[in-house]
Short mmCIF file of N, CA, C and O and ligand atoms in Angstrom, two decimals:
data_model
loop_
_atom_site.label_atom_id
_atom_site.label_comp_id
_atom_site.label_asym_id
_atom_site.label_seq_id
_atom_site.Cartn_x
_atom_site.Cartn_y
_atom_site.Cartn_z
N UNK J 1 -111.28 -39.91 90.29
CA UNK J 1 -111.19 -39.20 91.57
C UNK J 1 -110.67 -37.78 91.34
O UNK J 1 -109.61 -37.63 90.75
N UNK J 2 -111.39 -36.77 91.79
CA UNK J 2 -110.91 -35.39 91.55
C UNK J 2 -109.61 -35.12 92.30
O UNK J 2 -109.42 -35.61 93.42
N UNK J 3 -108.72 -34.38 91.67
CA UNK J 3 -107.47 -33.99 92.32
C UNK J 3 -107.57 -32.56 92.81
O UNK J 3 -108.14 -31.71 92.13
N UNK J 4 -107.03 -32.33 93.99
CA UNK J 4 -107.05 -30.99 94.57
C UNK J 4 -105.63 -30.57 94.93
O UNK J 4 -104.79 -31.41 95.27
N UNK J 5 -105.39 -29.28 94.86
CA UNK J 5 -104.15 -28.73 95.39
C UNK J 5 -104.51 -27.79 96.53
O UNK J 5 -105.63 -27.27 96.61
N UNK J 6 -103.55 -27.60 97.42
CA UNK J 6 -103.80 -26.79 98.61
C UNK J 6 -102.49 -26.15 99.04
O UNK J 6 -101.41 -26.63 98.68
N UNK J 7 -102.60 -25.07 99.80
CA UNK J 7 -101.39 -24.42 100.30
C UNK J 7 -101.71 -23.66 101.58
O UNK J 7 -102.86 -23.36 101.88
N UNK J 8 -100.64 -23.34 102.32
CA UNK J 8 -100.78 -22.48 103.48
C UNK J 8 -100.91 -21.04 103.00
O UNK J 8 -100.97 -20.76 101.81
N UNK J 9 -100.92 -20.09 103.92
CA UNK J 9 -101.12 -18.69 103.52
C UNK J 9 -99.93 -18.11 102.77
O UNK J 9 -100.09 -17.46 101.73
N UNK J 10 -98.72 -18.36 103.25
CA UNK J 10 -97.54 -17.75 102.62
C UNK J 10 -97.11 -18.51 101.38
O UNK J 10 -96.30 -18.01 100.61
N UNK J 11 -97.63 -19.71 101.17
CA UNK J 11 -97.31 -20.48 99.98
C UNK J 11 -96.08 -21.36 100.12
O UNK J 11 -95.72 -22.06 99.17
N UNK J 12 -95.44 -21.34 101.28
CA UNK J 12 -94.25 -22.19 101.48
C UNK J 12 -94.63 -23.66 101.40
O UNK J 12 -93.90 -24.47 100.82
N UNK J 13 -95.77 -24.00 101.99
CA UNK J 13 -96.22 -25.40 102.01
C UNK J 13 -97.30 -25.59 100.96
O UNK J 13 -98.32 -24.88 100.96
N UNK J 14 -97.06 -26.52 100.03
CA UNK J 14 -98.07 -26.86 99.04
C UNK J 14 -98.25 -28.37 99.04
O UNK J 14 -97.28 -29.12 99.15
N UNK J 15 -99.49 -28.81 98.96
CA UNK J 15 -99.76 -30.25 98.95
C UNK J 15 -100.94 -30.54 98.05
O UNK J 15 -101.64 -29.63 97.60
N UNK J 16 -101.10 -31.83 97.74
CA UNK J 16 -102.12 -32.24 96.79
C UNK J 16 -102.69 -33.58 97.21
O UNK J 16 -102.05 -34.33 97.96
N UNK J 17 -103.91 -33.88 96.76
CA UNK J 17 -104.53 -35.15 97.11
C UNK J 17 -105.68 -35.42 96.15
O UNK J 17 -106.16 -34.51 95.46
N UNK J 18 -106.09 -36.68 96.09
CA UNK J 18 -107.21 -37.09 95.25
C UNK J 18 -108.30 -37.67 96.15
O UNK J 18 -108.08 -38.66 96.83
N UNK J 19 -109.45 -37.04 96.14
CA UNK J 19 -110.55 -37.53 96.96
C UNK J 19 -111.83 -36.91 96.44
O UNK J 19 -111.81 -35.86 95.79
N UNK J 20 -112.95 -37.58 96.67
CA UNK J 20 -114.24 -36.95 96.37
C UNK J 20 -114.73 -36.28 97.64
O UNK J 20 -114.86 -36.94 98.68
N UNK J 21 -114.98 -34.98 97.57
CA UNK J 21 -115.38 -34.24 98.76
C UNK J 21 -116.90 -34.19 98.83
O UNK J 21 -117.55 -33.46 98.09
N UNK J 22 -117.47 -35.01 99.72
CA UNK J 22 -118.93 -35.06 99.91
C UNK J 22 -119.39 -34.19 101.06
O UNK J 22 -120.55 -33.81 101.14
N UNK J 23 -118.47 -33.94 101.98
CA UNK J 23 -118.85 -33.21 103.19
C UNK J 23 -117.62 -32.55 103.78
O UNK J 23 -116.49 -32.93 103.52
N UNK J 24 -117.91 -31.55 104.58
CA UNK J 24 -116.87 -30.92 105.40
C UNK J 24 -117.17 -31.30 106.85
O UNK J 24 -118.31 -31.58 107.20
N UNK J 25 -116.14 -31.31 107.66
CA UNK J 25 -116.30 -31.73 109.05
C UNK J 25 -115.80 -30.62 109.97
O UNK J 25 -114.73 -30.05 109.74
N UNK J 26 -116.60 -30.34 110.98
CA UNK J 26 -116.15 -29.45 112.03
C UNK J 26 -116.16 -30.24 113.33
O UNK J 26 -117.11 -30.96 113.62
N UNK J 27 -115.10 -30.11 114.10
CA UNK J 27 -114.93 -30.88 115.32
C UNK J 27 -114.94 -29.91 116.50
O UNK J 27 -114.46 -28.78 116.39
N UNK J 28 -115.48 -30.38 117.63
CA UNK J 28 -115.62 -29.49 118.78
C UNK J 28 -114.55 -29.72 119.85
O UNK J 28 -114.70 -29.28 120.98
N UNK J 29 -113.47 -30.45 119.51
CA UNK J 29 -112.41 -30.62 120.51
C UNK J 29 -111.73 -29.28 120.76
O UNK J 29 -111.91 -28.32 120.01
N UNK J 30 -110.93 -29.21 121.81
CA UNK J 30 -110.38 -27.91 122.21
C UNK J 30 -109.44 -27.34 121.16
O UNK J 30 -109.41 -26.13 120.93
N UNK J 31 -108.69 -28.20 120.47
CA UNK J 31 -107.76 -27.70 119.45
C UNK J 31 -108.52 -27.21 118.21
O UNK J 31 -108.26 -26.11 117.72
N UNK J 32 -109.45 -28.02 117.71
CA UNK J 32 -110.21 -27.60 116.52
C UNK J 32 -111.02 -26.34 116.79
O UNK J 32 -111.19 -25.50 115.90
N UNK J 33 -111.50 -26.19 118.01
CA UNK J 33 -112.24 -24.98 118.36
C UNK J 33 -111.33 -23.75 118.27
O UNK J 33 -111.67 -22.75 117.66
N UNK J 34 -110.14 -23.86 118.84
CA UNK J 34 -109.23 -22.71 118.85
C UNK J 34 -108.73 -22.37 117.46
O UNK J 34 -108.50 -21.20 117.13
N UNK J 35 -108.53 -23.38 116.62
CA UNK J 35 -108.03 -23.06 115.28
C UNK J 35 -109.18 -22.88 114.29
O UNK J 35 -108.94 -22.62 113.12
N UNK J 36 -110.41 -23.01 114.79
CA UNK J 36 -111.60 -22.76 113.97
C UNK J 36 -111.60 -23.61 112.70
O UNK J 36 -111.89 -23.12 111.60
N UNK J 37 -111.26 -24.89 112.85
CA UNK J 37 -111.01 -25.72 111.69
C UNK J 37 -112.28 -26.29 111.07
O UNK J 37 -113.16 -26.76 111.77
N UNK J 38 -112.33 -26.21 109.76
CA UNK J 38 -113.30 -26.95 108.95
C UNK J 38 -112.47 -27.83 108.03
O UNK J 38 -111.55 -27.34 107.38
N UNK J 39 -112.78 -29.15 108.02
CA UNK J 39 -111.84 -30.10 107.44
C UNK J 39 -112.47 -31.02 106.40
O UNK J 39 -113.68 -31.21 106.37
N UNK J 40 -111.60 -31.60 105.58
CA UNK J 40 -111.96 -32.58 104.58
C UNK J 40 -111.18 -33.86 104.90
O UNK J 40 -109.99 -33.79 105.22
N UNK J 41 -111.84 -35.02 104.83
CA UNK J 41 -111.17 -36.29 105.10
C UNK J 41 -110.43 -36.78 103.86
O UNK J 41 -111.01 -36.86 102.78
N UNK J 42 -109.15 -37.12 104.05
CA UNK J 42 -108.30 -37.55 102.94
C UNK J 42 -107.47 -38.76 103.40
O UNK J 42 -106.85 -38.69 104.46
N UNK J 43 -107.44 -39.85 102.63
CA UNK J 43 -106.57 -40.97 103.00
C UNK J 43 -105.11 -40.51 103.04
O UNK J 43 -104.66 -39.78 102.15
N UNK J 44 -104.37 -40.93 104.06
CA UNK J 44 -102.99 -40.51 104.26
C UNK J 44 -102.13 -40.82 103.02
O UNK J 44 -101.27 -40.03 102.65
N UNK J 45 -102.37 -41.96 102.39
CA UNK J 45 -101.51 -42.33 101.26
C UNK J 45 -101.86 -41.58 99.98
O UNK J 45 -101.16 -41.70 98.98
N UNK J 46 -102.94 -40.81 100.00
CA UNK J 46 -103.27 -39.98 98.85
C UNK J 46 -102.65 -38.59 98.94
O UNK J 46 -102.54 -37.87 97.94
N UNK J 47 -102.25 -38.20 100.15
CA UNK J 47 -101.77 -36.84 100.37
C UNK J 47 -100.28 -36.72 100.03
O UNK J 47 -99.47 -37.49 100.54
N UNK J 48 -99.95 -35.80 99.13
CA UNK J 48 -98.57 -35.58 98.71
C UNK J 48 -98.14 -34.16 99.07
O UNK J 48 -98.84 -33.21 98.74
N UNK J 49 -96.98 -34.06 99.70
CA UNK J 49 -96.39 -32.74 99.94
C UNK J 49 -95.66 -32.34 98.67
O UNK J 49 -94.70 -33.00 98.25
N UNK J 50 -96.12 -31.27 98.04
CA UNK J 50 -95.54 -30.83 96.76
C UNK J 50 -94.36 -29.90 96.99
O UNK J 50 -93.38 -29.92 96.26
N UNK J 51 -94.45 -29.07 98.03
CA UNK J 51 -93.37 -28.13 98.34
C UNK J 51 -93.42 -27.78 99.82
O UNK J 51 -94.48 -27.83 100.43
N UNK J 52 -92.26 -27.47 100.37
CA UNK J 52 -92.19 -26.91 101.72
C UNK J 52 -92.27 -27.93 102.84
O UNK J 52 -92.63 -27.57 103.96
N UNK J 53 -91.89 -29.17 102.57
CA UNK J 53 -91.92 -30.16 103.64
C UNK J 53 -91.08 -29.69 104.83
O UNK J 53 -91.44 -29.93 105.99
N UNK J 54 -89.98 -28.99 104.53
CA UNK J 54 -89.09 -28.51 105.60
C UNK J 54 -89.72 -27.37 106.39
O UNK J 54 -89.29 -27.07 107.50
N UNK J 55 -90.74 -26.72 105.82
CA UNK J 55 -91.41 -25.62 106.54
C UNK J 55 -92.49 -26.14 107.48
O UNK J 55 -92.95 -25.42 108.37
N UNK J 56 -92.90 -27.38 107.29
CA UNK J 56 -93.97 -27.93 108.12
C UNK J 56 -93.49 -28.18 109.54
O UNK J 56 -92.44 -28.77 109.75
N UNK J 57 -94.27 -27.72 110.48
CA UNK J 57 -94.02 -28.02 111.89
C UNK J 57 -95.17 -28.92 112.37
O UNK J 57 -96.26 -28.91 111.79
N UNK J 58 -94.90 -29.67 113.43
CA UNK J 58 -95.97 -30.52 113.93
C UNK J 58 -96.22 -30.26 115.40
O UNK J 58 -95.35 -29.74 116.11
N UNK J 59 -97.40 -30.60 115.81
CA UNK J 59 -97.84 -30.38 117.18
C UNK J 59 -98.60 -31.60 117.65
O UNK J 59 -99.45 -32.13 116.93
N UNK J 60 -98.25 -32.07 118.82
CA UNK J 60 -98.97 -33.19 119.43
C UNK J 60 -99.52 -32.74 120.77
O UNK J 60 -98.88 -31.95 121.48
N UNK J 61 -100.66 -33.26 121.14
CA UNK J 61 -101.23 -32.93 122.45
C UNK J 61 -102.06 -34.12 122.91
O UNK J 61 -102.14 -35.13 122.20
N UNK J 62 -102.66 -34.01 124.07
CA UNK J 62 -103.57 -35.03 124.59
C UNK J 62 -102.85 -36.38 124.62
O UNK J 62 -101.83 -36.51 125.28
N UNK J 63 -103.30 -37.40 123.89
CA UNK J 63 -102.65 -38.70 123.92
C UNK J 63 -101.35 -38.69 123.11
O UNK J 63 -100.58 -39.64 123.19
N UNK J 64 -101.12 -37.67 122.30
CA UNK J 64 -99.90 -37.59 121.50
C UNK J 64 -99.93 -38.43 120.24
O UNK J 64 -98.93 -38.51 119.53
N UNK J 65 -101.05 -39.02 119.93
CA UNK J 65 -101.10 -39.89 118.76
C UNK J 65 -101.40 -39.14 117.47
O UNK J 65 -100.83 -39.45 116.43
N UNK J 66 -102.29 -38.19 117.55
CA UNK J 66 -102.57 -37.39 116.34
C UNK J 66 -101.38 -36.47 116.09
O UNK J 66 -100.69 -36.05 117.03
N UNK J 67 -101.12 -36.20 114.83
CA UNK J 67 -99.99 -35.36 114.44
C UNK J 67 -100.55 -34.19 113.65
O UNK J 67 -101.06 -34.35 112.56
N UNK J 68 -100.46 -33.01 114.26
CA UNK J 68 -101.06 -31.81 113.66
C UNK J 68 -99.98 -30.98 113.00
O UNK J 68 -99.01 -30.59 113.66
N UNK J 69 -100.14 -30.72 111.70
CA UNK J 69 -99.13 -29.98 110.95
C UNK J 69 -99.59 -28.55 110.68
O UNK J 69 -100.77 -28.29 110.43
N UNK J 70 -98.61 -27.65 110.70
CA UNK J 70 -98.86 -26.25 110.35
C UNK J 70 -97.61 -25.67 109.73
O UNK J 70 -96.51 -26.22 109.89
N UNK J 71 -97.77 -24.58 109.01
CA UNK J 71 -96.63 -23.93 108.37
C UNK J 71 -95.83 -23.16 109.42
O UNK J 71 -96.40 -22.34 110.16
N UNK J 72 -94.53 -23.40 109.48
CA UNK J 72 -93.67 -22.73 110.45
C UNK J 72 -93.45 -21.26 110.14
O UNK J 72 -92.98 -20.50 110.98
N UNK J 73 -93.77 -20.84 108.92
CA UNK J 73 -93.59 -19.44 108.54
C UNK J 73 -94.85 -18.63 108.82
O UNK J 73 -94.82 -17.63 109.53
N UNK J 74 -95.99 -19.06 108.27
CA UNK J 74 -97.22 -18.26 108.43
C UNK J 74 -98.13 -18.80 109.52
O UNK J 74 -99.10 -18.14 109.90
N UNK J 75 -97.86 -19.99 110.03
CA UNK J 75 -98.62 -20.52 111.15
C UNK J 75 -99.93 -21.18 110.80
O UNK J 75 -100.65 -21.64 111.70
N UNK J 76 -100.27 -21.25 109.53
CA UNK J 76 -101.58 -21.79 109.15
C UNK J 76 -101.60 -23.32 109.30
O UNK J 76 -100.68 -24.01 108.84
N UNK J 77 -102.66 -23.81 109.93
CA UNK J 77 -102.90 -25.25 110.04
C UNK J 77 -103.19 -25.82 108.65
O UNK J 77 -104.05 -25.31 107.94
N UNK J 78 -102.45 -26.84 108.26
CA UNK J 78 -102.61 -27.42 106.92
C UNK J 78 -103.41 -28.72 106.94
O UNK J 78 -104.38 -28.87 106.20
N UNK J 79 -102.98 -29.67 107.76
CA UNK J 79 -103.68 -30.96 107.87
C UNK J 79 -103.18 -31.68 109.11
O UNK J 79 -102.19 -31.26 109.72
N UNK J 80 -103.88 -32.73 109.50
CA UNK J 80 -103.36 -33.57 110.57
C UNK J 80 -103.67 -35.04 110.32
O UNK J 80 -104.60 -35.38 109.60
N UNK J 81 -102.80 -35.86 110.87
CA UNK J 81 -103.00 -37.31 110.82
C UNK J 81 -103.79 -37.69 112.06
O UNK J 81 -103.44 -37.29 113.17
N UNK J 82 -104.86 -38.47 111.86
CA UNK J 82 -105.80 -38.66 112.96
C UNK J 82 -105.31 -39.61 114.04
O UNK J 82 -104.52 -40.50 113.80
N UNK J 83 -105.85 -39.41 115.20
CA UNK J 83 -105.53 -40.25 116.35
C UNK J 83 -106.23 -41.60 116.24
O UNK J 83 -105.61 -42.65 116.38
N UNK J 84 -107.53 -41.58 115.94
CA UNK J 84 -108.31 -42.82 115.96
C UNK J 84 -108.02 -43.65 114.72
O UNK J 84 -107.96 -44.88 114.80
N UNK J 85 -107.79 -43.00 113.59
CA UNK J 85 -107.50 -43.72 112.35
C UNK J 85 -106.30 -43.08 111.65
O UNK J 85 -106.45 -42.18 110.84
N UNK J 86 -105.07 -43.54 111.99
CA UNK J 86 -103.86 -42.91 111.44
C UNK J 86 -103.73 -43.04 109.92
O UNK J 86 -102.89 -42.37 109.33
N UNK J 87 -104.55 -43.90 109.30
CA UNK J 87 -104.52 -44.00 107.84
C UNK J 87 -105.25 -42.85 107.18
O UNK J 87 -105.21 -42.70 105.96
N UNK J 88 -105.92 -42.03 107.99
CA UNK J 88 -106.67 -40.90 107.47
C UNK J 88 -106.09 -39.58 107.96
O UNK J 88 -105.60 -39.48 109.08
N UNK J 89 -106.18 -38.60 107.06
CA UNK J 89 -105.82 -37.23 107.43
C UNK J 89 -107.06 -36.36 107.37
O UNK J 89 -108.02 -36.67 106.66
N UNK J 90 -107.02 -35.28 108.10
CA UNK J 90 -108.00 -34.21 107.93
C UNK J 90 -107.25 -33.01 107.40
O UNK J 90 -106.22 -32.63 107.93
N UNK J 91 -107.78 -32.44 106.31
CA UNK J 91 -107.15 -31.31 105.65
C UNK J 91 -107.96 -30.06 105.95
O UNK J 91 -109.20 -30.09 105.93
N UNK J 92 -107.28 -28.95 106.20
CA UNK J 92 -107.94 -27.66 106.39
C UNK J 92 -108.64 -27.26 105.09
O UNK J 92 -108.00 -26.97 104.08
N UNK J 93 -109.98 -27.26 105.10
CA UNK J 93 -110.75 -27.00 103.88
C UNK J 93 -110.41 -25.64 103.27
O UNK J 93 -110.46 -25.48 102.05
N UNK J 94 -110.05 -24.68 104.11
CA UNK J 94 -109.78 -23.33 103.61
C UNK J 94 -108.41 -23.21 102.95
O UNK J 94 -108.10 -22.18 102.36
N UNK J 95 -107.59 -24.27 103.05
CA UNK J 95 -106.30 -24.28 102.34
C UNK J 95 -106.45 -24.77 100.90
O UNK J 95 -105.53 -24.64 100.10
N UNK J 96 -107.61 -25.37 100.58
CA UNK J 96 -107.77 -26.02 99.29
C UNK J 96 -108.06 -24.99 98.21
O UNK J 96 -108.96 -24.16 98.35
N UNK J 97 -107.28 -25.03 97.13
CA UNK J 97 -107.42 -24.06 96.04
C UNK J 97 -108.79 -24.20 95.38
O UNK J 97 -109.18 -25.29 94.95
N UNK J 98 -109.51 -23.10 95.30
CA UNK J 98 -110.73 -23.03 94.51
C UNK J 98 -111.92 -23.78 95.08
O UNK J 98 -112.93 -23.93 94.39
N UNK J 99 -111.83 -24.26 96.31
CA UNK J 99 -112.95 -25.01 96.87
C UNK J 99 -114.05 -24.05 97.34
O UNK J 99 -113.78 -23.11 98.08
N UNK J 100 -115.28 -24.31 96.88
CA UNK J 100 -116.42 -23.49 97.30
C UNK J 100 -116.96 -24.08 98.60
O UNK J 100 -117.86 -24.92 98.61
N UNK J 101 -116.38 -23.64 99.70
CA UNK J 101 -116.66 -24.22 101.01
C UNK J 101 -118.15 -24.08 101.37
O UNK J 101 -118.74 -24.97 101.99
N UNK J 102 -118.77 -22.99 100.96
CA UNK J 102 -120.18 -22.76 101.31
C UNK J 102 -121.14 -23.69 100.59
O UNK J 102 -122.30 -23.81 100.97
N UNK J 103 -120.67 -24.36 99.52
CA UNK J 103 -121.55 -25.21 98.72
C UNK J 103 -121.54 -26.66 99.19
O UNK J 103 -122.26 -27.50 98.63
N UNK J 104 -120.75 -26.98 100.21
CA UNK J 104 -120.58 -28.37 100.65
C UNK J 104 -121.21 -28.54 102.02
O UNK J 104 -120.99 -27.70 102.91
N UNK J 105 -121.99 -29.61 102.23
CA UNK J 105 -122.62 -29.82 103.55
C UNK J 105 -121.58 -29.95 104.67
O UNK J 105 -120.51 -30.53 104.46
N UNK J 106 -121.93 -29.41 105.82
CA UNK J 106 -121.03 -29.43 106.97
C UNK J 106 -121.57 -30.40 108.02
O UNK J 106 -122.74 -30.34 108.37
N UNK J 107 -120.70 -31.31 108.46
CA UNK J 107 -121.09 -32.26 109.51
C UNK J 107 -120.31 -31.93 110.78
O UNK J 107 -119.10 -31.73 110.73
N UNK J 108 -121.02 -31.89 111.90
CA UNK J 108 -120.37 -31.62 113.17
C UNK J 108 -120.00 -32.96 113.81
O UNK J 108 -120.83 -33.87 113.88
N UNK J 109 -118.76 -33.10 114.24
CA UNK J 109 -118.37 -34.31 114.97
C UNK J 109 -117.99 -33.94 116.41
O UNK J 109 -117.48 -32.85 116.67
N UNK J 110 -118.25 -34.88 117.30
CA UNK J 110 -118.05 -34.64 118.72
C UNK J 110 -116.68 -35.16 119.15
O UNK J 110 -116.58 -36.15 119.87
N UNK J 111 -115.63 -34.48 118.70
CA UNK J 111 -114.27 -34.88 119.08
C UNK J 111 -113.97 -34.65 120.55
O UNK J 111 -113.08 -35.25 121.11
N UNK J 112 -114.73 -33.75 121.18
CA UNK J 112 -114.48 -33.40 122.57
C UNK J 112 -114.66 -34.60 123.50
O UNK J 112 -113.92 -34.78 124.45
N UNK J 113 -115.66 -35.44 123.21
CA UNK J 113 -115.94 -36.55 124.13
C UNK J 113 -115.39 -37.89 123.65
O UNK J 113 -115.75 -38.92 124.17
N UNK J 114 -114.50 -37.88 122.63
CA UNK J 114 -113.91 -39.13 122.19
C UNK J 114 -112.48 -39.27 122.67
O UNK J 114 -111.75 -38.30 122.73
ZN1 ZN C 201 -97.04 -20.65 105.25
#
């Protein structure tokens, strides 16, 4: 399983995970639209916070079940724990070191109506 590292913009928050990236996901819910998120699915137990756990802030909305994390210093969305499947996280694809985002197929999901 390939290992990836990722970070926010200021570098305070660094995290890592092991997953095979077959696709990127874009969601049309109101939050993903505003943060312009393109995401990678990662099992929650594979995701490790390497640095800056204390810098991470969280945001809940709607049903309050999903947990959306962002860096409290630079404000960049890092990842979130999903509402429908809490065992899965979605990671901000643009936080991943060295990922060629343009080379990976993009799937649109209809989060707005779920
Ligand atoms: Zn930051």
